[in-house]
Amino acid sequence: MRNAIQSLIRSVMEKTIIRTIMFSYLIVNILLLLLLGLLSVRDSTKNLTKEITQHSYKMMEQAARGLSFNLEEATRPLVLMAGHYSVTAMMNPGREMDVEGRIQHERNIAEVAFGVSSLQSLVSDILILGKNGYVNNLDNRKSLRWDYRFTEQSWFKQAISGTPDKGFITLGLHMQDYYSETNISKYNKPTLSIALTVKDYNRKPIGAVIANLDLDKVNGMFELTSYLRDESVFMIDAEQTIIVHKDAAAIGTKLDFSGIQQIYADDSGSFVTKIEGEETLVIFHPTAVKGWRMISTIPMSVISRQADPLKSNLIGFIYFCLLLNLLISILITIRISRPFRRLLSTLDKIGGDSIYVITNSYKYRELDLIGNKFKELVIRIGTLVQQNYRSEIALKEVELKTLQSQINPHFLFNTLQLLQTEIVCGNTKDSNQLILSLSSLLRYSMKQSEEMVELEQEVQNVRDYLYILNKKYDDQIDIAFRIPDPSLLKHRTIKLILQPLVENVIVHGFGEKPHSAKMTISVVAVKKGIMVAISDNGKGITKSQCRQLTRQLNLQNAKPEGIGLFNVNQRIRLKFGPDYGLKIRSKHGEYTTVYVVWPIV
């Protein structure tokens, strides 16, 4: 146990594979756990916000229906009174009436008023006002001020000249300063009113019947919709003025915050904005009255507090997982370090006469393979030293493999970004083709065991490659394949020799913004074998540049800037000899053609 602990400490302190495995395992798992925690908290808050929004919206919809129903109920007595002959008679300015007739009409109005007051729950009072100065209400003027000039008030003028909406005229918010001071519940308190115009036999307005709504009862309807204790439900008019609120001091104030115009732009919905410096969820819903909106505001901090239990449980779970990961990483490190130490001990013994040391089992197949291969490598060293030309060939093969691996992935990230753009834009067909082309490219380049392939496969790889690149430039490049004899495609060629050449055309011939670009790829038979010509109408190169590039291609140990052309040329010459390879023809500002020649295989 002591040796295991010391080995573990040594593995952690020194830069070893064991330490890399352990720390990589820990870091990856910690990052995944933190990411899981952040996503869980975000999603829980998002889902909770959605749930609260849906619930509040449904409750507000019910409250809006209740308000609409009560307004319709309040309209019925207004219709009854506005059409009553006694009301019309008392407001008629040109009609003479004796005392007995006036008393009879007053009694008739009182009977109607008594029936209204016993049935209405949302209406606090009904005013019967004539242009001729006639004034009455449900309690026969007992609570009204006799000296109040009703006909001069703006809301009265609106009542006799306004345009009905839903069968009545909305007068908005105004103060009830026409009640006597002894009427504490109504005196100088705000109210909402709806009205009907009273007209004479000539259809001319002679007065109005106005119903004052009880704001406390209206607010009580809204309070029932509250989902959370800190939720505020209130109503505003078309001027953004609060007309119903549980806080009486807020009634009559103007509501103003970022995004408030959205409330009037849409019928209903929700959004998050800052109100008095605090992030707040705002939910809105229309009412039966045009311009009136029901509003619900809930601080986002209140919603976040609802997710606190989940956060606490999640933090505890993450701590537990971190501890468990630490223990698992220690156990894995101990189990892996033991066979590694045994392998290193065996390798230390190999040398001189100990070349044929028998390899022990290291528990893991990979380590057994490493030990055996190392012994074989040591045995072969003597032979390889005597055969220098073989090592030279091996070195060149390694260089070629390295250069070949550099060709494949350099445009992968651009392709993924292009694919993301097509998916976001909804281009299903193009995105599917991009995926197929990319997968075909990757599958083709990953088959490291195949050095020689059919020319048809190489041409198809170029088609896929050009399709992806052309999509990047919005299909601005006109690409043509000319293969008069399709049987040539059945012959074999070196893998991945055409892709660097067409890439060179795109990058150096056309640049980042190709315009009227054309590329032609031709496959023909020649005396030496098969020739592929890649032509473009790009910017081309000068004669001096063409000569310099040709000299670089013919040098054995050159490292030119155009490593793609050099690599292809070297691979062909190493495989088939110096008589084959690349030739370049170009005219500055007009064209460039690259000829690739190799024997028929």
XYZ file of C-alpha atoms in Angstrom:
601
model
C 0.000 0.000 0.000
C 2.836 2.335 0.885
C 4.565 1.651 -2.434
C 1.304 2.289 -4.274
C 0.875 5.650 -2.539
C 4.471 6.656 -3.279
C 4.057 5.616 -6.893
C 0.848 7.633 -7.103
C 2.548 10.727 -5.642
C 5.469 10.328 -8.045
C 3.097 9.944 -10.990
C 1.234 13.097 -9.997
C 4.319 15.225 -9.370
C 6.189 14.221 -12.525
C 5.088 14.847 -16.091
C 3.994 11.355 -17.057
C 1.313 9.623 -19.100
C -0.326 8.503 -15.859
C -0.633 12.063 -14.635
C -1.961 13.184 -17.994
C -4.621 10.474 -17.961
C -5.676 11.250 -14.400
C -5.866 15.018 -14.811
C -7.522 14.746 -18.209
C -10.154 12.447 -16.752
C -10.752 14.783 -13.803
C -10.841 17.973 -15.854
C -13.179 16.557 -18.493
C -15.565 15.183 -15.885
C -15.507 18.390 -13.842
C -16.280 20.443 -16.935
C -19.093 18.085 -17.899
C -20.576 18.228 -14.392
C -20.384 22.033 -14.303
C -21.938 22.222 -17.745
C -24.685 19.850 -16.618
C -25.312 22.026 -13.573
C -25.469 25.259 -15.555
C -27.773 23.773 -18.168
C -30.026 22.257 -15.510
C -30.357 25.548 -13.631
C -30.947 27.462 -16.851
C -33.527 25.006 -18.126
C -35.307 24.788 -14.773
C -35.581 28.575 -14.579
C -36.718 28.709 -18.200
C -39.341 26.001 -17.691
C -40.527 27.610 -14.461
C -40.861 30.955 -16.233
C -42.831 29.274 -19.022
C -45.100 27.539 -16.503
C -45.744 30.771 -14.603
C -46.409 32.614 -17.860
C -48.903 30.027 -19.051
C -50.693 29.893 -15.702
C -50.858 33.687 -15.378
C -52.065 34.000 -18.943
C -54.888 31.506 -18.359
C -55.954 33.212 -15.135
C -55.803 36.633 -16.787
C -57.890 35.282 -19.647
C -60.510 34.133 -17.131
C -60.401 37.513 -15.373
C -60.781 39.282 -18.725
C -63.829 37.172 -19.487
C -65.236 37.956 -16.048
C -64.676 41.665 -16.601
C -66.309 41.445 -20.013
C -69.301 39.629 -18.516
C -69.689 42.182 -15.711
C -69.426 45.075 -18.163
C -72.167 43.511 -20.245
C -74.247 43.100 -17.082
C -73.568 46.732 -16.179
C -74.709 47.809 -19.634
C -78.173 46.320 -19.200
C -79.425 48.779 -16.527
C -77.885 51.598 -18.561
C -79.947 50.525 -21.565
C -83.024 50.240 -19.342
C -82.575 53.712 -17.896
C -81.440 55.421 -21.114
C -84.584 54.165 -22.858
C -86.983 54.826 -19.980
C -89.621 57.414 -20.870
C -89.371 59.089 -17.417
C -85.618 59.656 -17.830
C -86.178 61.124 -21.292
C -88.998 63.296 -19.969
C -86.906 64.718 -17.105
C -84.012 65.559 -19.472
C -86.163 67.077 -22.244
C -85.301 70.784 -22.189
C -88.329 71.991 -24.164
C -91.088 70.216 -22.287
C -93.184 71.936 -19.614
C -94.042 69.707 -16.639
C -96.210 70.297 -13.592
C -95.203 69.246 -10.086
C -97.413 66.190 -10.064
C -95.911 64.906 -13.332
C -92.364 65.547 -12.083
C -93.056 63.628 -8.873
C -94.479 60.703 -10.837
C -91.428 60.572 -13.112
C -89.098 60.708 -10.122
C -90.928 57.771 -8.589
C -90.631 55.793 -11.802
C -86.881 56.491 -11.948
C -86.490 55.552 -8.265
C -88.208 52.194 -8.858
C -85.881 51.421 -11.745
C -82.872 52.540 -9.682
C -83.909 50.295 -6.792
C -84.029 47.274 -9.069
C -80.601 48.113 -10.494
C -78.912 48.642 -7.102
C -80.169 45.289 -5.810
C -78.773 43.323 -8.742
C -75.495 44.970 -9.692
C -72.311 43.954 -7.834
C -69.620 45.600 -9.982
C -71.431 48.958 -10.339
C -70.979 51.280 -7.335
C -73.393 53.945 -8.595
C -75.294 55.122 -11.691
C -75.493 58.826 -12.518
C -78.449 60.152 -14.536
C -77.354 63.509 -15.960
C -79.171 65.756 -18.415
C -77.883 68.653 -20.425
C -80.729 70.706 -18.931
C -79.125 70.283 -15.474
C -81.172 67.292 -14.301
C -79.153 65.151 -11.839
C -80.038 61.844 -10.201
C -78.424 58.623 -9.018
C -79.298 55.321 -7.370
C -79.931 56.873 -3.922
C -82.058 59.733 -5.334
C -79.305 62.410 -5.062
C -78.826 61.965 -1.322
C -75.036 61.461 -1.635
C -74.452 64.024 -4.420
C -73.414 67.636 -4.060
C -76.224 69.940 -5.179
C -73.874 72.690 -6.338
C -71.673 70.471 -8.527
C -71.650 71.404 -12.225
C -71.826 68.070 -13.951
C -72.442 69.478 -17.432
C -69.078 71.254 -17.410
C -67.029 68.118 -16.785
C -64.989 66.639 -19.635
C -66.156 63.106 -18.885
C -69.820 64.214 -19.159
C -69.123 65.867 -22.514
C -67.471 62.665 -23.654
C -70.514 60.671 -22.496
C -72.915 62.639 -24.693
C -70.649 62.904 -27.723
C -68.416 59.811 -27.630
C -68.462 56.804 -29.958
C -69.845 53.616 -28.376
C -67.531 50.578 -28.132
C -69.066 47.189 -27.265
C -72.408 48.975 -26.876
C -71.220 51.634 -24.400
C -68.860 54.603 -24.107
C -65.782 54.248 -21.874
C -65.056 57.430 -19.921
C -61.791 56.285 -18.452
C -60.459 57.227 -15.043
C -61.767 60.313 -13.195
C -62.217 61.491 -9.600
C -65.567 61.217 -7.797
C -65.415 64.775 -6.394
C -69.171 65.230 -6.874
C -70.093 63.183 -3.792
C -70.559 64.807 -0.414
C -67.700 64.550 2.066
C -69.806 62.358 4.339
C -69.682 59.601 1.716
C -66.247 58.420 2.766
C -66.170 55.324 0.517
C -66.608 57.376 -2.669
C -65.695 61.000 -1.988
C -62.744 62.112 -4.102
C -61.847 58.497 -4.982
C -60.951 57.471 -8.554
C -63.411 55.445 -10.596
C -63.881 53.949 -14.047
C -67.130 54.721 -15.824
C -69.110 53.498 -18.794
C -71.972 55.494 -20.252
C -74.908 55.493 -22.660
C -76.177 58.635 -24.323
C -79.837 59.555 -23.778
C -81.457 60.972 -26.932
C -84.774 62.668 -27.582
C -87.296 61.757 -30.265
C -85.193 63.628 -32.837
C -82.115 61.478 -32.012
C -80.343 64.440 -30.468
C -78.327 63.844 -27.239
C -80.034 65.373 -24.188
C -78.044 63.625 -21.445
C -76.304 60.451 -20.370
C -76.614 57.525 -18.006
C -73.208 56.789 -16.422
C -72.253 53.689 -14.414
C -69.312 54.051 -12.000
C -67.421 50.795 -11.498
C -66.226 49.694 -8.059
C -62.426 49.535 -8.511
C -61.941 47.466 -5.358
C -64.193 44.733 -6.750
C -62.528 44.909 -10.164
C -59.105 44.616 -8.519
C -60.419 41.708 -6.443
C -61.142 39.863 -9.688
C -57.539 40.475 -10.781
C -56.022 39.446 -7.467
C -57.505 35.969 -7.863
C -55.270 35.491 -10.920
C -52.008 35.976 -8.965
C -49.826 32.885 -9.184
C -47.113 34.133 -6.815
C -47.304 36.337 -3.749
C -45.058 39.015 -5.303
C -47.000 39.077 -8.583
C -48.817 42.331 -9.396
C -51.888 42.225 -11.648
C -53.356 45.529 -12.784
C -54.975 47.248 -15.779
C -53.913 50.190 -17.920
C -55.726 52.218 -20.553
C -54.624 53.261 -24.034
C -52.626 56.167 -22.554
C -50.508 53.781 -20.396
C -52.260 55.085 -17.294
C -52.918 52.611 -14.474
C -56.698 52.442 -13.969
C -56.959 49.383 -11.685
C -54.342 48.426 -9.084
C -54.291 46.904 -5.598
C -52.251 49.917 -4.467
C -54.624 52.892 -4.558
C -51.665 55.282 -4.769
C -50.617 53.740 -8.099
C -53.995 54.413 -9.757
C -53.731 57.337 -12.131
C -49.937 57.100 -12.523
C -48.361 56.558 -15.916
C -46.628 53.247 -16.601
C -43.370 53.539 -18.504
C -40.624 50.969 -19.135
C -38.620 49.576 -22.029
C -40.768 47.549 -24.431
C -44.151 48.844 -23.219
C -45.217 49.542 -26.807
C -45.179 45.770 -27.409
C -48.196 45.545 -25.108
C -50.237 47.518 -27.616
C -48.614 46.034 -30.716
C -49.674 42.453 -29.903
C -52.929 41.087 -28.522
C -51.203 39.101 -25.797
C -47.802 37.768 -24.861
C -44.911 38.132 -22.449
C -41.380 39.517 -22.340
C -38.640 40.321 -19.830
C -37.600 43.919 -19.208
C -36.216 46.145 -16.457
C -38.700 47.936 -14.219
C -37.156 50.249 -11.640
C -33.775 48.606 -12.257
C -34.972 45.023 -11.680
C -35.380 42.272 -14.270
C -39.134 41.650 -14.460
C -41.357 39.244 -16.384
C -44.242 41.169 -17.981
C -47.366 39.296 -19.139
C -50.184 41.144 -20.912
C -53.678 40.271 -22.114
C -56.411 42.273 -23.887
C -59.802 43.111 -22.347
C -63.266 43.678 -23.737
C -62.605 47.434 -23.848
C -60.449 48.678 -26.693
C -57.145 50.052 -25.439
C -57.450 48.509 -21.960
C -54.799 45.909 -21.160
C -54.387 43.563 -18.197
C -50.762 43.489 -17.020
C -48.974 41.048 -14.716
C -45.454 41.797 -13.450
C -43.296 39.235 -11.641
C -39.673 39.962 -10.604
C -37.277 37.417 -12.124
C -35.609 37.149 -8.714
C -38.853 35.670 -7.363
C -38.878 33.080 -10.162
C -35.216 32.272 -9.506
C -35.987 31.669 -5.833
C -38.487 29.025 -6.877
C -35.569 27.062 -8.364
C -33.409 27.322 -5.211
C -34.292 23.793 -3.935
C -33.203 22.340 -7.275
C -29.973 24.338 -7.143
C -29.193 23.069 -3.630
C -29.807 19.452 -4.627
C -27.787 19.909 -7.803
C -24.818 21.398 -5.951
C -24.838 18.486 -3.520
C -24.984 16.032 -6.400
C -22.069 17.765 -8.161
C -19.943 17.672 -4.980
C -20.661 13.966 -4.614
C -19.793 13.304 -8.264
C -16.536 15.268 -7.936
C -15.483 13.221 -4.944
C -16.454 10.001 -6.705
C -14.500 11.051 -9.810
C -11.438 11.800 -7.706
C -11.552 8.337 -6.117
C -12.109 6.642 -9.474
C -9.212 8.564 -11.063
C -6.900 7.503 -8.218
C -7.895 3.844 -8.636
C -7.440 4.010 -12.411
C -4.038 5.654 -11.975
C -2.867 2.947 -9.594
C -4.069 0.148 -11.870
C -2.408 1.648 -14.949
C 0.858 2.711 -13.271
C 1.787 -0.830 -12.117
C 2.046 -2.457 -15.582
C 3.777 0.670 -16.906
C 6.444 0.361 -14.223
C 6.954 -3.292 -15.104
C 7.300 -2.416 -18.791
C 9.863 0.307 -18.047
C 11.809 -2.068 -15.824
C 11.946 -4.641 -18.631
C 13.026 -2.009 -21.177
C 15.883 -0.952 -18.873
C 17.216 -4.506 -18.971
C 17.227 -4.628 -22.782
C 20.634 -3.793 -24.221
C 23.781 -5.541 -25.289
C 23.466 -9.252 -24.622
C 20.011 -8.760 -23.082
C 18.247 -8.226 -26.393
C 16.486 -11.565 -26.098
C 15.002 -10.908 -22.640
C 11.633 -12.731 -22.464
C 8.773 -10.241 -22.173
C 6.441 -10.747 -19.240
C 2.730 -10.189 -19.356
C 1.852 -6.585 -18.548
C -1.852 -7.226 -18.005
C -2.876 -4.988 -20.892
C -2.684 -6.110 -24.508
C -1.403 -2.732 -25.671
C 1.544 -2.811 -23.271
C 2.334 -6.404 -24.246
C 2.344 -5.307 -27.863
C 4.616 -2.356 -27.088
C 7.086 -4.600 -25.271
C 7.199 -7.164 -28.056
C 7.457 -4.539 -30.781
C 10.260 -2.806 -28.943
C 12.238 -6.034 -28.820
C 11.656 -6.565 -32.515
C 12.758 -2.992 -33.204
C 16.006 -3.440 -31.293
C 16.756 -6.642 -33.233
C 16.142 -4.906 -36.551
C 18.332 -1.893 -35.785
C 21.536 -3.741 -36.756
C 20.112 -4.716 -40.128
C 18.696 -1.251 -40.840
C 22.046 0.396 -40.125
C 23.659 -1.750 -42.843
C 20.888 -0.899 -45.311
C 21.019 2.880 -45.424
C 19.081 3.168 -48.656
C 16.084 1.472 -47.015
C 16.096 3.977 -44.185
C 16.224 6.770 -46.769
C 13.142 5.384 -48.493
C 11.379 4.944 -45.137
C 12.161 8.565 -44.229
C 10.691 9.822 -47.483
C 7.616 7.668 -46.983
C 7.170 9.195 -43.528
C 7.470 12.691 -45.002
C 4.915 11.851 -47.641
C 2.488 10.468 -45.069
C 2.910 13.677 -43.043
C 2.343 15.900 -46.056
C -0.626 13.775 -47.137
C -2.251 14.144 -43.712
C -1.921 17.925 -43.995
C -4.052 18.014 -47.125
C -7.268 16.590 -45.696
C -8.595 18.566 -42.706
C -7.621 22.208 -43.282
C -11.030 23.246 -44.606
C -13.103 21.127 -42.173
C -13.970 23.989 -39.840
C -15.100 26.235 -42.706
C -17.286 23.382 -43.975
C -18.907 22.913 -40.560
C -19.583 26.652 -40.333
C -21.135 26.589 -43.824
C -23.246 23.579 -42.857
C -24.465 25.435 -39.758
C -25.479 28.405 -41.925
C -27.437 26.175 -44.336
C -29.234 24.443 -41.455
C -30.156 27.754 -39.783
C -31.477 29.072 -43.114
C -33.564 25.919 -43.556
C -31.827 24.731 -46.761
C -32.463 21.027 -46.173
C -31.379 19.847 -49.608
C -28.067 21.741 -49.611
C -27.275 20.828 -46.013
C -27.921 17.122 -46.753
C -25.647 17.254 -49.790
C -22.969 19.045 -47.762
C -23.083 16.308 -45.134
C -22.858 13.581 -47.803
C -19.938 15.311 -49.540
C -18.099 15.940 -46.281
C -18.599 12.371 -45.051
C -17.391 11.065 -48.402
C -14.266 13.253 -48.198
C -13.471 12.156 -44.651
C -14.129 8.500 -45.420
C -11.872 8.712 -48.467
C -9.010 10.473 -46.670
C -9.142 8.182 -43.611
C -8.422 4.988 -45.585
C -4.692 5.183 -44.895
C -4.125 1.610 -46.061
C -4.896 2.507 -49.664
C -2.093 4.363 -51.406
C -3.307 3.557 -54.916
C -6.948 3.988 -55.873
C -9.019 4.039 -59.035
C -9.004 7.356 -60.856
C -12.815 7.354 -60.633
C -12.571 7.505 -56.825
C -10.046 10.348 -57.012
C -12.289 12.313 -59.410
C -15.333 11.744 -57.181
C -13.316 13.003 -54.217
C -12.541 16.171 -56.178
C -16.238 16.562 -57.068
C -17.181 16.401 -53.382
C -14.386 18.785 -52.454
C -15.351 21.329 -55.115
C -19.037 21.084 -54.241
C -18.265 22.120 -50.653
C -15.909 24.928 -51.691
C -18.316 26.188 -54.348
C -21.122 26.374 -51.745
C -18.860 28.597 -49.676
C -18.766 31.041 -52.629
C -22.513 30.770 -53.397
C -21.924 28.670 -56.535
C -19.972 31.492 -58.190
C -17.515 29.035 -59.791
C -18.485 27.280 -63.027
C -16.961 23.797 -62.760
C -16.822 21.364 -65.700
C -15.454 17.800 -65.978
C -14.438 16.616 -69.464
C -13.773 12.889 -69.681
C -14.174 11.709 -73.290
C -13.139 8.146 -72.471
C -14.792 6.971 -69.172
C -12.745 3.753 -69.266
C -9.704 5.806 -68.173
C -11.342 6.194 -64.768
C -10.859 2.469 -64.101
C -7.049 2.838 -64.078
C -5.281 3.424 -60.803
C -3.542 6.520 -59.515
C -1.935 7.816 -56.342
C -4.486 8.779 -53.739
C -5.105 12.494 -53.014
C -3.076 14.089 -55.817
C -5.880 16.123 -57.443
C -7.439 17.719 -54.372
C -4.393 19.940 -53.545
C -4.314 21.129 -57.153
C -7.937 22.265 -57.303
C -7.506 23.831 -53.873
C -4.541 25.759 -55.265
C -6.781 27.053 -58.075
C -9.430 28.274 -55.630
C -7.004 29.961 -53.229
C -4.457 31.462 -55.654
C -6.386 31.633 -58.914
C -9.753 33.016 -57.813
C -9.128 34.442 -54.351
C -11.764 35.005 -51.686
C -14.320 36.631 -54.030
C -14.487 34.715 -57.312
C -16.376 36.461 -60.121
C -17.186 34.802 -63.444
C -14.821 32.044 -62.354
C -14.494 28.910 -64.485
C -12.610 25.688 -63.833
C -12.279 22.763 -66.232
C -10.903 19.341 -65.273
C -10.051 17.124 -68.249
C -8.926 13.477 -68.258
C -7.279 12.220 -71.472
C -4.889 9.482 -72.592
C -1.366 10.526 -73.754
C 1.739 8.654 -74.911
C 3.191 8.459 -71.435
C -0.057 7.301 -69.858
C -2.876 9.407 -68.384
C -2.984 13.198 -68.188
C -5.303 15.318 -66.062
C -5.447 19.020 -66.998
C -6.879 21.501 -64.500
C -7.577 24.873 -66.148
C -8.973 28.096 -64.747
C -9.596 31.646 -65.903
C -8.151 33.162 -62.728
C -5.576 35.858 -62.289
C -2.703 33.637 -63.465
C 0.996 34.262 -62.863
C 3.783 36.018 -64.756
C 6.346 34.204 -66.874
C 9.078 34.771 -64.320
C 6.910 33.375 -61.553
C 6.050 30.363 -63.700
C 9.758 29.654 -64.385
C 10.626 30.001 -60.701
C 7.809 27.653 -59.691
C 8.935 25.088 -62.298
C 12.527 25.205 -60.940
C 11.251 24.637 -57.416
C 9.201 21.634 -58.515
C 12.316 20.042 -60.087
C 14.476 20.458 -56.962
C 14.643 17.399 -54.715
C 15.033 19.111 -51.323
C 13.176 22.359 -51.976
C 10.557 23.633 -49.515
C 8.583 26.110 -51.625
C 5.622 28.171 -50.432
C 3.332 26.217 -52.778
C 3.788 23.040 -50.755
C 0.666 21.467 -52.294
C 2.084 21.460 -55.837
C 5.515 20.372 -54.609
C 4.067 17.541 -52.567
C 1.995 16.148 -55.452
C 4.930 16.396 -57.853
C 7.311 14.649 -55.432
C 4.869 11.846 -54.702
C 4.371 11.105 -58.407
C 8.127 11.125 -59.111
C 8.942 8.937 -56.111
C 6.300 6.458 -57.241
C 6.733 6.447 -61.025
C 10.070 8.137 -61.723
C 11.328 11.564 -62.896
C 9.579 11.357 -66.289
C 6.228 12.003 -64.649
C 4.790 14.776 -62.518
C 3.450 18.304 -62.993
C 3.767 20.957 -65.674
C 2.360 24.469 -65.419
C 1.259 26.884 -68.136
C -0.052 30.334 -67.256
C -0.643 33.823 -68.579
C -0.947 36.657 -66.139
C -4.522 37.939 -65.884
C -5.984 35.285 -68.186
C -5.516 31.625 -67.256
C -3.501 28.905 -65.548
C -3.357 25.208 -66.491
C -1.708 22.464 -64.426
C -0.957 19.186 -66.230
C -0.575 15.989 -64.195
C 0.886 12.945 -65.968
C 1.464 9.396 -64.675
C 1.708 5.985 -66.372
C -1.207 3.641 -66.840
C -1.398 1.286 -63.890
